[in-house]
mmCIF file of C-alpha atoms in Angstrom:
data_model
loop_
_atom_site.group_PDB
_atom_site.id
_atom_site.type_symbol
_atom_site.label_atom_id
_atom_site.label_comp_id
_atom_site.label_asym_id
_atom_site.label_seq_id
_atom_site.Cartn_x
_atom_site.Cartn_y
_atom_site.Cartn_z
ATOM 1 C CA MET A 1 0.000 0.000 0.000
ATOM 2 C CA VAL A 2 1.041 3.609 -0.574
ATOM 3 C CA ASP A 3 2.059 5.485 2.564
ATOM 4 C CA PRO A 4 0.175 8.807 2.371
ATOM 5 C CA THR A 5 2.908 10.555 4.341
ATOM 6 C CA THR A 6 5.343 9.949 1.456
ATOM 7 C CA GLN A 7 3.084 11.498 -1.171
ATOM 8 C CA SER A 8 4.088 14.855 -2.602
ATOM 9 C CA ALA A 9 2.254 17.485 -4.602
ATOM 10 C CA ASN A 10 4.058 16.183 -7.694
ATOM 11 C CA ASP A 11 2.383 12.775 -7.221
ATOM 12 C CA LEU A 12 -1.112 14.273 -7.237
ATOM 13 C CA ILE A 13 -3.190 13.170 -10.216
ATOM 14 C CA LEU A 14 -6.775 14.018 -9.213
ATOM 15 C CA GLU A 15 -8.336 16.442 -6.773
ATOM 16 C CA VAL A 16 -12.109 16.526 -6.475
ATOM 17 C CA LYS A 17 -13.422 19.600 -4.653
ATOM 18 C CA ASP A 18 -16.988 20.050 -3.381
ATOM 19 C CA LEU A 19 -18.519 18.129 -6.288
ATOM 20 C CA SER A 20 -22.327 18.138 -6.362
ATOM 21 C CA VAL A 21 -24.141 16.089 -9.017
ATOM 22 C CA GLY A 22 -27.782 15.473 -9.799
ATOM 23 C CA PHE A 23 -30.593 15.942 -12.294
ATOM 24 C CA GLY A 24 -32.825 18.746 -13.543
ATOM 25 C CA SER A 25 -32.443 22.455 -12.916
ATOM 26 C CA GLY A 26 -34.131 25.382 -11.243
ATOM 27 C CA SER A 27 -37.135 24.402 -9.121
ATOM 28 C CA LYS A 28 -36.851 20.824 -10.425
ATOM 29 C CA ARG A 29 -33.221 20.412 -9.404
ATOM 30 C CA LEU A 30 -32.562 17.107 -7.629
ATOM 31 C CA GLU A 31 -29.182 16.782 -5.931
ATOM 32 C CA VAL A 32 -27.965 13.172 -5.625
ATOM 33 C CA THR A 33 -24.406 13.728 -4.367
ATOM 34 C CA GLY A 34 -23.238 16.824 -2.517
ATOM 35 C CA ASN A 35 -19.902 18.448 -1.676
ATOM 36 C CA VAL A 36 -17.815 15.348 -2.467
ATOM 37 C CA SER A 37 -14.086 15.971 -2.022
ATOM 38 C CA PHE A 38 -11.092 13.635 -2.205
ATOM 39 C CA LYS A 39 -7.564 13.374 -3.617
ATOM 40 C CA LEU A 40 -5.769 10.649 -5.535
ATOM 41 C CA HIS A 41 -2.041 10.167 -6.150
ATOM 42 C CA ARG A 42 -0.191 8.236 -8.848
ATOM 43 C CA GLY A 43 0.158 4.541 -8.070
ATOM 44 C CA GLU A 44 -2.510 4.773 -5.354
ATOM 45 C CA ILE A 45 -5.814 2.900 -5.031
ATOM 46 C CA VAL A 46 -8.681 4.902 -3.529
ATOM 47 C CA SER A 47 -11.847 2.961 -2.825
ATOM 48 C CA LEU A 48 -15.330 4.494 -2.752
ATOM 49 C CA VAL A 49 -17.410 2.348 -0.392
ATOM 50 C CA GLY A 50 -21.091 2.306 0.473
ATOM 51 C CA GLU A 51 -24.458 0.701 -0.069
ATOM 52 C CA SER A 52 -26.077 0.570 -3.488
ATOM 53 C CA GLY A 53 -27.594 3.938 -4.347
ATOM 54 C CA CYS A 54 -25.252 6.026 -2.164
ATOM 55 C CA GLY A 55 -23.798 7.876 -5.178
ATOM 56 C CA LYS A 56 -20.501 6.058 -5.773
ATOM 57 C CA SER A 57 -21.010 5.295 -9.465
ATOM 58 C CA LEU A 58 -22.659 8.649 -10.245
ATOM 59 C CA THR A 59 -19.728 10.479 -8.657
ATOM 60 C CA CYS A 60 -17.224 8.595 -10.802
ATOM 61 C CA LEU A 61 -19.253 9.057 -13.991
ATOM 62 C CA ALA A 62 -19.264 12.773 -13.236
ATOM 63 C CA LEU A 63 -15.451 12.866 -13.164
ATOM 64 C CA THR A 64 -15.402 12.822 -16.982
ATOM 65 C CA ARG A 65 -19.026 13.955 -17.451
ATOM 66 C CA LEU A 66 -20.269 10.550 -18.628
ATOM 67 C CA LEU A 67 -23.534 11.153 -16.819
ATOM 68 C CA PRO A 68 -26.863 9.534 -17.749
ATOM 69 C CA PRO A 69 -29.421 11.660 -19.642
ATOM 70 C CA GLY A 70 -30.455 14.661 -17.575
ATOM 71 C CA GLY A 71 -27.448 14.352 -15.269
ATOM 72 C CA ARG A 72 -25.506 17.499 -14.466
ATOM 73 C CA ILE A 73 -22.663 18.802 -12.350
ATOM 74 C CA PHE A 74 -24.194 21.556 -10.193
ATOM 75 C CA SER A 75 -20.995 22.773 -8.558
ATOM 76 C CA GLY A 76 -17.446 21.859 -7.689
ATOM 77 C CA SER A 77 -14.294 21.037 -9.631
ATOM 78 C CA VAL A 78 -12.411 17.939 -10.832
ATOM 79 C CA GLU A 79 -8.747 18.874 -11.253
ATOM 80 C CA PHE A 80 -6.821 16.338 -13.322
ATOM 81 C CA HIS A 81 -3.028 16.698 -13.207
ATOM 82 C CA HIS A 82 -1.879 15.411 -16.597
ATOM 83 C CA LYS A 83 1.599 13.924 -17.072
ATOM 84 C CA ASN A 84 2.336 16.790 -19.482
ATOM 85 C CA GLY A 85 2.227 19.164 -16.502
ATOM 86 C CA GLN A 86 -1.132 20.711 -17.385
ATOM 87 C CA VAL A 87 -3.985 20.803 -14.867
ATOM 88 C CA TYR A 88 -7.449 20.410 -16.387
ATOM 89 C CA ASP A 89 -10.771 21.013 -14.629
ATOM 90 C CA LEU A 90 -12.765 18.121 -16.088
ATOM 91 C CA ALA A 91 -15.991 19.630 -14.753
ATOM 92 C CA THR A 92 -15.734 22.605 -17.109
ATOM 93 C CA LEU A 93 -13.303 21.473 -19.842
ATOM 94 C CA PRO A 94 -14.747 21.900 -23.359
ATOM 95 C CA GLU A 95 -16.238 18.642 -24.633
ATOM 96 C CA LYS A 96 -13.808 18.352 -27.550
ATOM 97 C CA LYS A 97 -10.797 18.438 -25.228
ATOM 98 C CA LEU A 98 -12.492 16.151 -22.712
ATOM 99 C CA ARG A 99 -13.089 13.494 -25.391
ATOM 100 C CA LYS A 100 -9.322 13.332 -25.980
ATOM 101 C CA LEU A 101 -8.763 12.513 -22.310
ATOM 102 C CA ARG A 102 -11.516 9.910 -22.021
ATOM 103 C CA GLY A 103 -10.213 6.462 -22.863
ATOM 104 C CA SER A 104 -6.617 7.670 -22.976
ATOM 105 C CA SER A 105 -5.646 9.543 -19.818
ATOM 106 C CA VAL A 106 -8.723 8.337 -17.916
ATOM 107 C CA ALA A 107 -10.243 4.903 -18.553
ATOM 108 C CA TYR A 108 -13.190 3.005 -17.088
ATOM 109 C CA ILE A 109 -13.958 -0.624 -16.344
ATOM 110 C CA PHE A 110 -17.726 -0.925 -16.037
ATOM 111 C CA GLN A 111 -19.900 -3.485 -14.282
ATOM 112 C CA GLU A 112 -21.120 -6.519 -16.245
ATOM 113 C CA PRO A 113 -18.614 -6.784 -19.104
ATOM 114 C CA GLY A 114 -21.053 -8.900 -21.108
ATOM 115 C CA ALA A 115 -23.281 -5.844 -21.446
ATOM 116 C CA SER A 116 -20.383 -3.463 -22.154
ATOM 117 C CA LEU A 117 -18.686 -5.413 -24.953
ATOM 118 C CA ASN A 118 -20.144 -5.143 -28.459
ATOM 119 C CA PRO A 119 -21.492 -8.591 -29.445
ATOM 120 C CA VAL A 120 -20.968 -8.109 -33.205
ATOM 121 C CA PHE A 121 -17.267 -7.166 -33.118
ATOM 122 C CA SER A 122 -14.338 -9.448 -32.391
ATOM 123 C CA VAL A 123 -12.025 -8.965 -29.425
ATOM 124 C CA GLU A 124 -9.308 -7.567 -31.679
ATOM 125 C CA ASP A 125 -11.675 -5.124 -33.387
ATOM 126 C CA GLN A 126 -12.799 -3.663 -30.058
ATOM 127 C CA ILE A 127 -9.325 -3.240 -28.577
ATOM 128 C CA ALA A 128 -7.890 -1.995 -31.884
ATOM 129 C CA GLU A 129 -10.532 0.744 -32.039
ATOM 130 C CA VAL A 130 -9.226 2.218 -28.767
ATOM 131 C CA ILE A 131 -5.602 2.033 -29.968
ATOM 132 C CA GLU A 132 -6.386 3.683 -33.308
ATOM 133 C CA LEU A 133 -8.363 6.434 -31.596
ATOM 134 C CA HIS A 134 -5.827 7.340 -28.921
ATOM 135 C CA ARG A 135 -2.399 6.003 -29.935
ATOM 136 C CA GLN A 136 -0.812 7.425 -33.079
ATOM 137 C CA ASP A 137 2.558 5.969 -32.003
ATOM 138 C CA VAL A 138 1.554 2.330 -32.695
ATOM 139 C CA ASP A 139 2.703 0.959 -36.086
ATOM 140 C CA ASN A 140 1.470 -2.624 -35.743
ATOM 141 C CA VAL A 141 -1.960 -2.569 -34.086
ATOM 142 C CA HIS A 142 -2.366 -6.357 -34.173
ATOM 143 C CA GLN A 143 0.884 -6.886 -32.247
ATOM 144 C CA GLU A 144 -0.190 -4.293 -29.679
ATOM 145 C CA VAL A 145 -3.540 -6.079 -29.207
ATOM 146 C CA VAL A 146 -1.744 -9.397 -28.657
ATOM 147 C CA LYS A 147 0.597 -7.745 -26.138
ATOM 148 C CA LEU A 148 -2.339 -6.275 -24.222
ATOM 149 C CA LEU A 149 -4.076 -9.657 -24.103
ATOM 150 C CA GLN A 150 -0.869 -11.180 -22.743
ATOM 151 C CA ASP A 151 -0.656 -8.416 -20.112
ATOM 152 C CA VAL A 152 -4.125 -9.244 -18.794
ATOM 153 C CA GLY A 153 -3.463 -12.986 -18.693
ATOM 154 C CA ILE A 154 -5.476 -14.190 -21.702
ATOM 155 C CA PRO A 155 -4.214 -17.655 -22.754
ATOM 156 C CA ASP A 156 -3.418 -18.116 -26.469
ATOM 157 C CA PRO A 157 -3.891 -14.406 -27.284
ATOM 158 C CA GLU A 158 -3.501 -14.885 -31.053
ATOM 159 C CA LYS A 159 -6.476 -17.219 -31.096
ATOM 160 C CA ARG A 160 -8.574 -15.002 -28.805
ATOM 161 C CA CYS A 161 -8.165 -12.028 -31.147
ATOM 162 C CA SER A 162 -10.807 -13.473 -33.468
ATOM 163 C CA ALA A 163 -13.193 -14.519 -30.676
ATOM 164 C CA TYR A 164 -16.517 -12.789 -29.976
ATOM 165 C CA PRO A 165 -17.747 -11.825 -26.487
ATOM 166 C CA HIS A 166 -20.386 -14.578 -26.302
ATOM 167 C CA GLU A 167 -17.648 -17.179 -26.800
ATOM 168 C CA LEU A 168 -15.839 -16.092 -23.623
ATOM 169 C CA SER A 169 -16.482 -16.707 -19.932
ATOM 170 C CA GLY A 170 -17.394 -13.833 -17.592
ATOM 171 C CA GLY A 171 -13.873 -13.705 -16.191
ATOM 172 C CA MET A 172 -12.383 -13.663 -19.696
ATOM 173 C CA GLN A 173 -14.770 -10.885 -20.738
ATOM 174 C CA GLN A 174 -13.657 -8.791 -17.786
ATOM 175 C CA ARG A 175 -10.008 -9.305 -18.777
ATOM 176 C CA ILE A 176 -10.904 -8.055 -22.264
ATOM 177 C CA MET A 177 -12.496 -4.969 -20.702
ATOM 178 C CA ILE A 178 -9.291 -4.353 -18.727
ATOM 179 C CA ALA A 179 -7.223 -4.743 -21.912
ATOM 180 C CA MET A 180 -9.451 -2.161 -23.629
ATOM 181 C CA ALA A 181 -8.986 0.205 -20.692
ATOM 182 C CA LEU A 182 -5.197 -0.209 -20.866
ATOM 183 C CA ALA A 183 -5.109 0.259 -24.646
ATOM 184 C CA GLY A 184 -5.086 4.047 -24.313
ATOM 185 C CA GLN A 185 -2.274 3.952 -21.714
ATOM 186 C CA PRO A 186 -4.328 5.670 -18.985
ATOM 187 C CA GLU A 187 -2.901 7.516 -16.006
ATOM 188 C CA LEU A 188 -6.134 6.957 -14.066
ATOM 189 C CA LEU A 189 -8.274 3.805 -14.093
ATOM 190 C CA ILE A 190 -11.807 3.850 -12.673
ATOM 191 C CA ALA A 191 -13.115 0.361 -11.861
ATOM 192 C CA ASP A 192 -16.835 0.207 -11.033
ATOM 193 C CA GLU A 193 -17.583 -3.031 -9.148
ATOM 194 C CA PRO A 194 -15.209 -4.919 -11.500
ATOM 195 C CA THR A 195 -15.977 -8.354 -10.000
ATOM 196 C CA THR A 196 -19.791 -8.213 -10.072
ATOM 197 C CA ALA A 197 -21.386 -11.558 -11.058
ATOM 198 C CA LEU A 198 -18.030 -13.402 -11.059
ATOM 199 C CA ASP A 199 -17.367 -16.404 -8.825
ATOM 200 C CA VAL A 200 -15.020 -15.993 -5.871
ATOM 201 C CA THR A 201 -11.958 -17.536 -7.551
ATOM 202 C CA ILE A 202 -12.284 -15.357 -10.659
ATOM 203 C CA GLN A 203 -12.947 -12.282 -8.476
ATOM 204 C CA SER A 204 -9.612 -12.809 -6.740
ATOM 205 C CA GLN A 205 -7.801 -13.213 -10.068
ATOM 206 C CA ILE A 206 -9.298 -9.994 -11.481
ATOM 207 C CA LEU A 207 -8.417 -8.006 -8.357
ATOM 208 C CA ASP A 208 -4.857 -9.362 -8.374
ATOM 209 C CA LEU A 209 -4.604 -8.409 -12.050
ATOM 210 C CA ILE A 210 -5.726 -4.819 -11.405
ATOM 211 C CA ASP A 211 -3.208 -4.535 -8.576
ATOM 212 C CA GLN A 212 -0.361 -5.932 -10.714
ATOM 213 C CA LEU A 213 -1.160 -3.584 -13.598
ATOM 214 C CA ARG A 214 -1.419 -0.622 -11.235
ATOM 215 C CA LYS A 215 2.118 -1.327 -10.020
ATOM 216 C CA LYS A 216 3.481 -2.058 -13.497
ATOM 217 C CA TYR A 217 2.181 1.166 -15.059
ATOM 218 C CA ASN A 218 2.109 3.351 -11.903
ATOM 219 C CA MET A 219 -1.579 4.011 -12.540
ATOM 220 C CA ALA A 220 -3.879 5.605 -10.046
ATOM 221 C CA VAL A 221 -7.047 3.569 -9.474
ATOM 222 C CA ILE A 222 -10.479 4.499 -8.173
ATOM 223 C CA LEU A 223 -12.169 1.283 -7.045
ATOM 224 C CA ILE A 224 -15.920 1.393 -6.490
ATOM 225 C CA THR A 225 -17.190 -1.398 -4.255
ATOM 226 C CA HIS A 226 -19.549 -2.346 -1.437
ATOM 227 C CA ASN A 227 -17.266 -5.245 -0.445
ATOM 228 C CA LEU A 228 -15.081 -4.382 2.536
ATOM 229 C CA GLY A 229 -13.026 -7.529 1.967
ATOM 230 C CA ILE A 230 -11.853 -6.043 -1.333
ATOM 231 C CA VAL A 231 -11.046 -2.781 0.449
ATOM 232 C CA ALA A 232 -8.907 -4.612 3.014
ATOM 233 C CA GLU A 233 -7.036 -6.430 0.247
ATOM 234 C CA LEU A 234 -6.371 -3.620 -2.221
ATOM 235 C CA ALA A 235 -7.139 -0.083 -1.088
ATOM 236 C CA ASP A 236 -4.653 2.495 0.157
ATOM 237 C CA GLN A 237 -7.284 5.114 0.979
ATOM 238 C CA VAL A 238 -11.022 4.716 1.638
ATOM 239 C CA GLU A 239 -13.866 7.179 1.124
ATOM 240 C CA VAL A 240 -17.110 5.989 2.746
ATOM 241 C CA MET A 241 -20.256 7.364 1.094
ATOM 242 C CA TYR A 242 -23.781 7.543 2.484
ATOM 243 C CA GLY A 243 -26.735 9.426 1.060
ATOM 244 C CA GLY A 244 -24.583 11.218 -1.508
ATOM 245 C CA ASN A 245 -22.007 12.483 1.028
ATOM 246 C CA ILE A 246 -18.580 11.254 2.025
ATOM 247 C CA VAL A 247 -19.023 10.575 5.743
ATOM 248 C CA GLU A 248 -15.559 9.186 6.530
ATOM 249 C CA SER A 249 -12.146 9.303 4.880
ATOM 250 C CA ALA A 250 -8.978 7.568 6.055
ATOM 251 C CA PRO A 251 -6.107 5.303 5.041
ATOM 252 C CA ALA A 252 -7.494 1.789 4.636
ATOM 253 C CA GLY A 253 -5.716 0.209 7.598
ATOM 254 C CA GLU A 254 -6.708 3.049 9.920
ATOM 255 C CA LEU A 255 -10.349 2.994 8.826
ATOM 256 C CA LEU A 256 -10.761 -0.772 9.106
ATOM 257 C CA SER A 257 -9.218 -0.886 12.584
ATOM 258 C CA ASN A 258 -10.518 2.402 13.971
ATOM 259 C CA ALA A 259 -13.706 3.487 12.175
ATOM 260 C CA ARG A 260 -15.139 6.677 13.683
ATOM 261 C CA HIS A 261 -18.432 7.277 11.882
ATOM 262 C CA PRO A 262 -21.381 5.170 13.121
ATOM 263 C CA TYR A 263 -22.264 4.215 9.549
ATOM 264 C CA THR A 264 -18.777 2.855 8.854
ATOM 265 C CA GLN A 265 -18.870 1.004 12.179
ATOM 266 C CA ALA A 266 -22.231 -0.520 11.239
ATOM 267 C CA LEU A 267 -20.905 -1.598 7.823
ATOM 268 C CA LEU A 268 -17.956 -3.359 9.443
ATOM 269 C CA LYS A 269 -20.192 -5.118 11.961
ATOM 270 C CA ALA A 270 -22.395 -6.358 9.101
ATOM 271 C CA VAL A 271 -19.535 -8.204 7.386
ATOM 272 C CA PRO A 272 -20.075 -12.023 7.716
ATOM 273 C CA ARG A 273 -17.256 -13.783 9.532
ATOM 274 C CA PHE A 274 -16.091 -17.350 9.872
ATOM 275 C CA GLY A 275 -17.537 -19.135 12.876
ATOM 276 C CA MET A 276 -20.905 -17.330 12.712
ATOM 277 C CA LYS A 277 -22.877 -20.514 12.044
ATOM 278 C CA ASP A 278 -26.368 -20.391 13.606
ATOM 279 C CA GLN A 279 -25.833 -16.719 14.499
ATOM 280 C CA LYS A 280 -27.888 -13.856 13.094
ATOM 281 C CA LEU A 281 -26.056 -11.455 10.813
ATOM 282 C CA ASN A 282 -25.822 -7.854 11.924
ATOM 283 C CA THR A 283 -27.949 -5.495 9.859
ATOM 284 C CA ILE A 284 -28.480 -1.744 9.719
ATOM 285 C CA PRO A 285 -32.118 -0.877 10.546
ATOM 286 C CA GLY A 286 -34.139 1.479 8.350
ATOM 287 C CA GLN A 287 -33.705 2.617 4.766
ATOM 288 C CA VAL A 288 -31.266 4.883 2.927
ATOM 289 C CA PRO A 289 -32.974 8.289 2.368
ATOM 290 C CA MET A 290 -33.936 9.038 -1.214
ATOM 291 C CA PRO A 291 -32.536 12.059 -3.107
ATOM 292 C CA GLY A 292 -34.919 14.957 -2.629
ATOM 293 C CA LYS A 293 -35.789 13.695 0.860
ATOM 294 C CA PHE A 294 -32.399 14.050 2.497
ATOM 295 C CA PRO A 295 -32.705 15.407 6.059
ATOM 296 C CA ALA A 296 -31.185 18.805 6.863
ATOM 297 C CA GLY A 297 -28.623 17.389 9.289
ATOM 298 C CA CYS A 298 -26.829 14.055 9.318
ATOM 299 C CA ARG A 299 -28.294 11.820 6.623
ATOM 300 C CA PHE A 300 -27.631 8.714 8.721
ATOM 301 C CA ALA A 301 -29.298 10.056 11.887
ATOM 302 C CA ASP A 302 -32.585 8.124 11.462
ATOM 303 C CA ARG A 303 -30.659 4.827 11.425
ATOM 304 C CA CYS A 304 -27.942 5.702 13.937
ATOM 305 C CA LEU A 305 -27.806 4.061 17.374
ATOM 306 C CA TYR A 306 -26.039 7.123 18.813
ATOM 307 C CA ALA A 307 -28.156 9.904 17.287
ATOM 308 C CA LYS A 308 -28.717 13.045 19.381
ATOM 309 C CA THR A 309 -30.982 16.052 18.930
ATOM 310 C CA GLN A 310 -28.219 18.124 17.330
ATOM 311 C CA CYS A 311 -27.768 15.478 14.609
ATOM 312 C CA SER A 312 -30.900 16.832 12.911
ATOM 313 C CA GLN A 313 -29.447 20.329 12.685
ATOM 314 C CA PRO A 314 -27.819 21.456 9.392
ATOM 315 C CA GLY A 315 -24.100 22.035 9.096
ATOM 316 C CA ILE A 316 -22.621 18.856 10.597
ATOM 317 C CA LYS A 317 -18.890 19.555 10.462
ATOM 318 C CA CYS A 318 -16.012 17.193 9.750
ATOM 319 C CA GLN A 319 -13.728 16.200 12.584
ATOM 320 C CA GLN A 320 -10.109 15.340 11.910
ATOM 321 C CA GLN A 321 -7.282 13.468 13.570
ATOM 322 C CA GLY A 322 -4.228 13.355 11.321
ATOM 323 C CA ASP A 323 -5.358 12.119 7.897
ATOM 324 C CA HIS A 324 -8.551 10.574 9.322
ATOM 325 C CA LEU A 325 -11.732 12.639 8.787
ATOM 326 C CA TRP A 326 -15.337 11.892 9.699
ATOM 327 C CA ARG A 327 -18.551 13.919 9.441
ATOM 328 C CA CYS A 328 -20.206 13.400 12.825
ATOM 329 C CA ILE A 329 -20.748 15.142 16.157
ATOM 330 C CA LEU A 330 -19.206 12.145 17.965
ATOM 331 C CA GLU A 331 -15.510 12.443 18.677
ATOM 332 C CA SER A 332 -14.914 8.683 18.462
#
């Protein structure tokens, strides 16, 4: 893992400041995520953690404005520190310039590779398209495709070049998606639940592959997950999201051993453990508030075992000890 104390300003690749994302405008404006802030350094893995619907995926789609129809960035900035020394605000960068960065400097691995791959094009066609679009330095595209397939652990890459997505297993499809992401030589890789619908053995292989490639290419990685086991295995830094807000931020080891926010504590208690046979699993009572119905104060207050009257008041401030931050009135 990357020691945050050794990071310098020169290592910084992404700084998200007070990012608010949602749908509509004016009186019909619906904010889904609010005032999201975090930093990411080269070679580092930052994990966004939280229940389904908390805003993890929407936040990461907003980083390069790949939002669903009607989606908008209401406020905030997304500063991308390019290897050429330029700093681009991806939230306001003209679309033409942003398109050059998507797929090259910033690449995505989406959930469910079977739905993301084009069923009528071969593996080689789909990877070659990315190379031809973003890499003018490649003379032999076929050789580059084969090399990428080797990098992601595809057996017999020459043969797989002519295969179609439906001829491949789920794990193999996800490796193809990773190869496509690498084809543009990205500085930042965003992986959205990259092991969804894969069996446990294949999940482990895919996560190991992402970690190996991160080290090989010194890529920064944003890993979206609800699985705290994955966080423990891979992440350097963790951002815990609830109701569209980041409620806790800390180095992975510190957060897993010393969670401060009641929501993070509840998530950790809900993780199944060996030896729990015939025991009830811990659950979090209540429901996640819907966008448009967020309470004025702490959005977790209705489900929190430690809630106090002041939790319903607006303006809950972040507390900080070293590089550990949490948005709660409780000191520990």
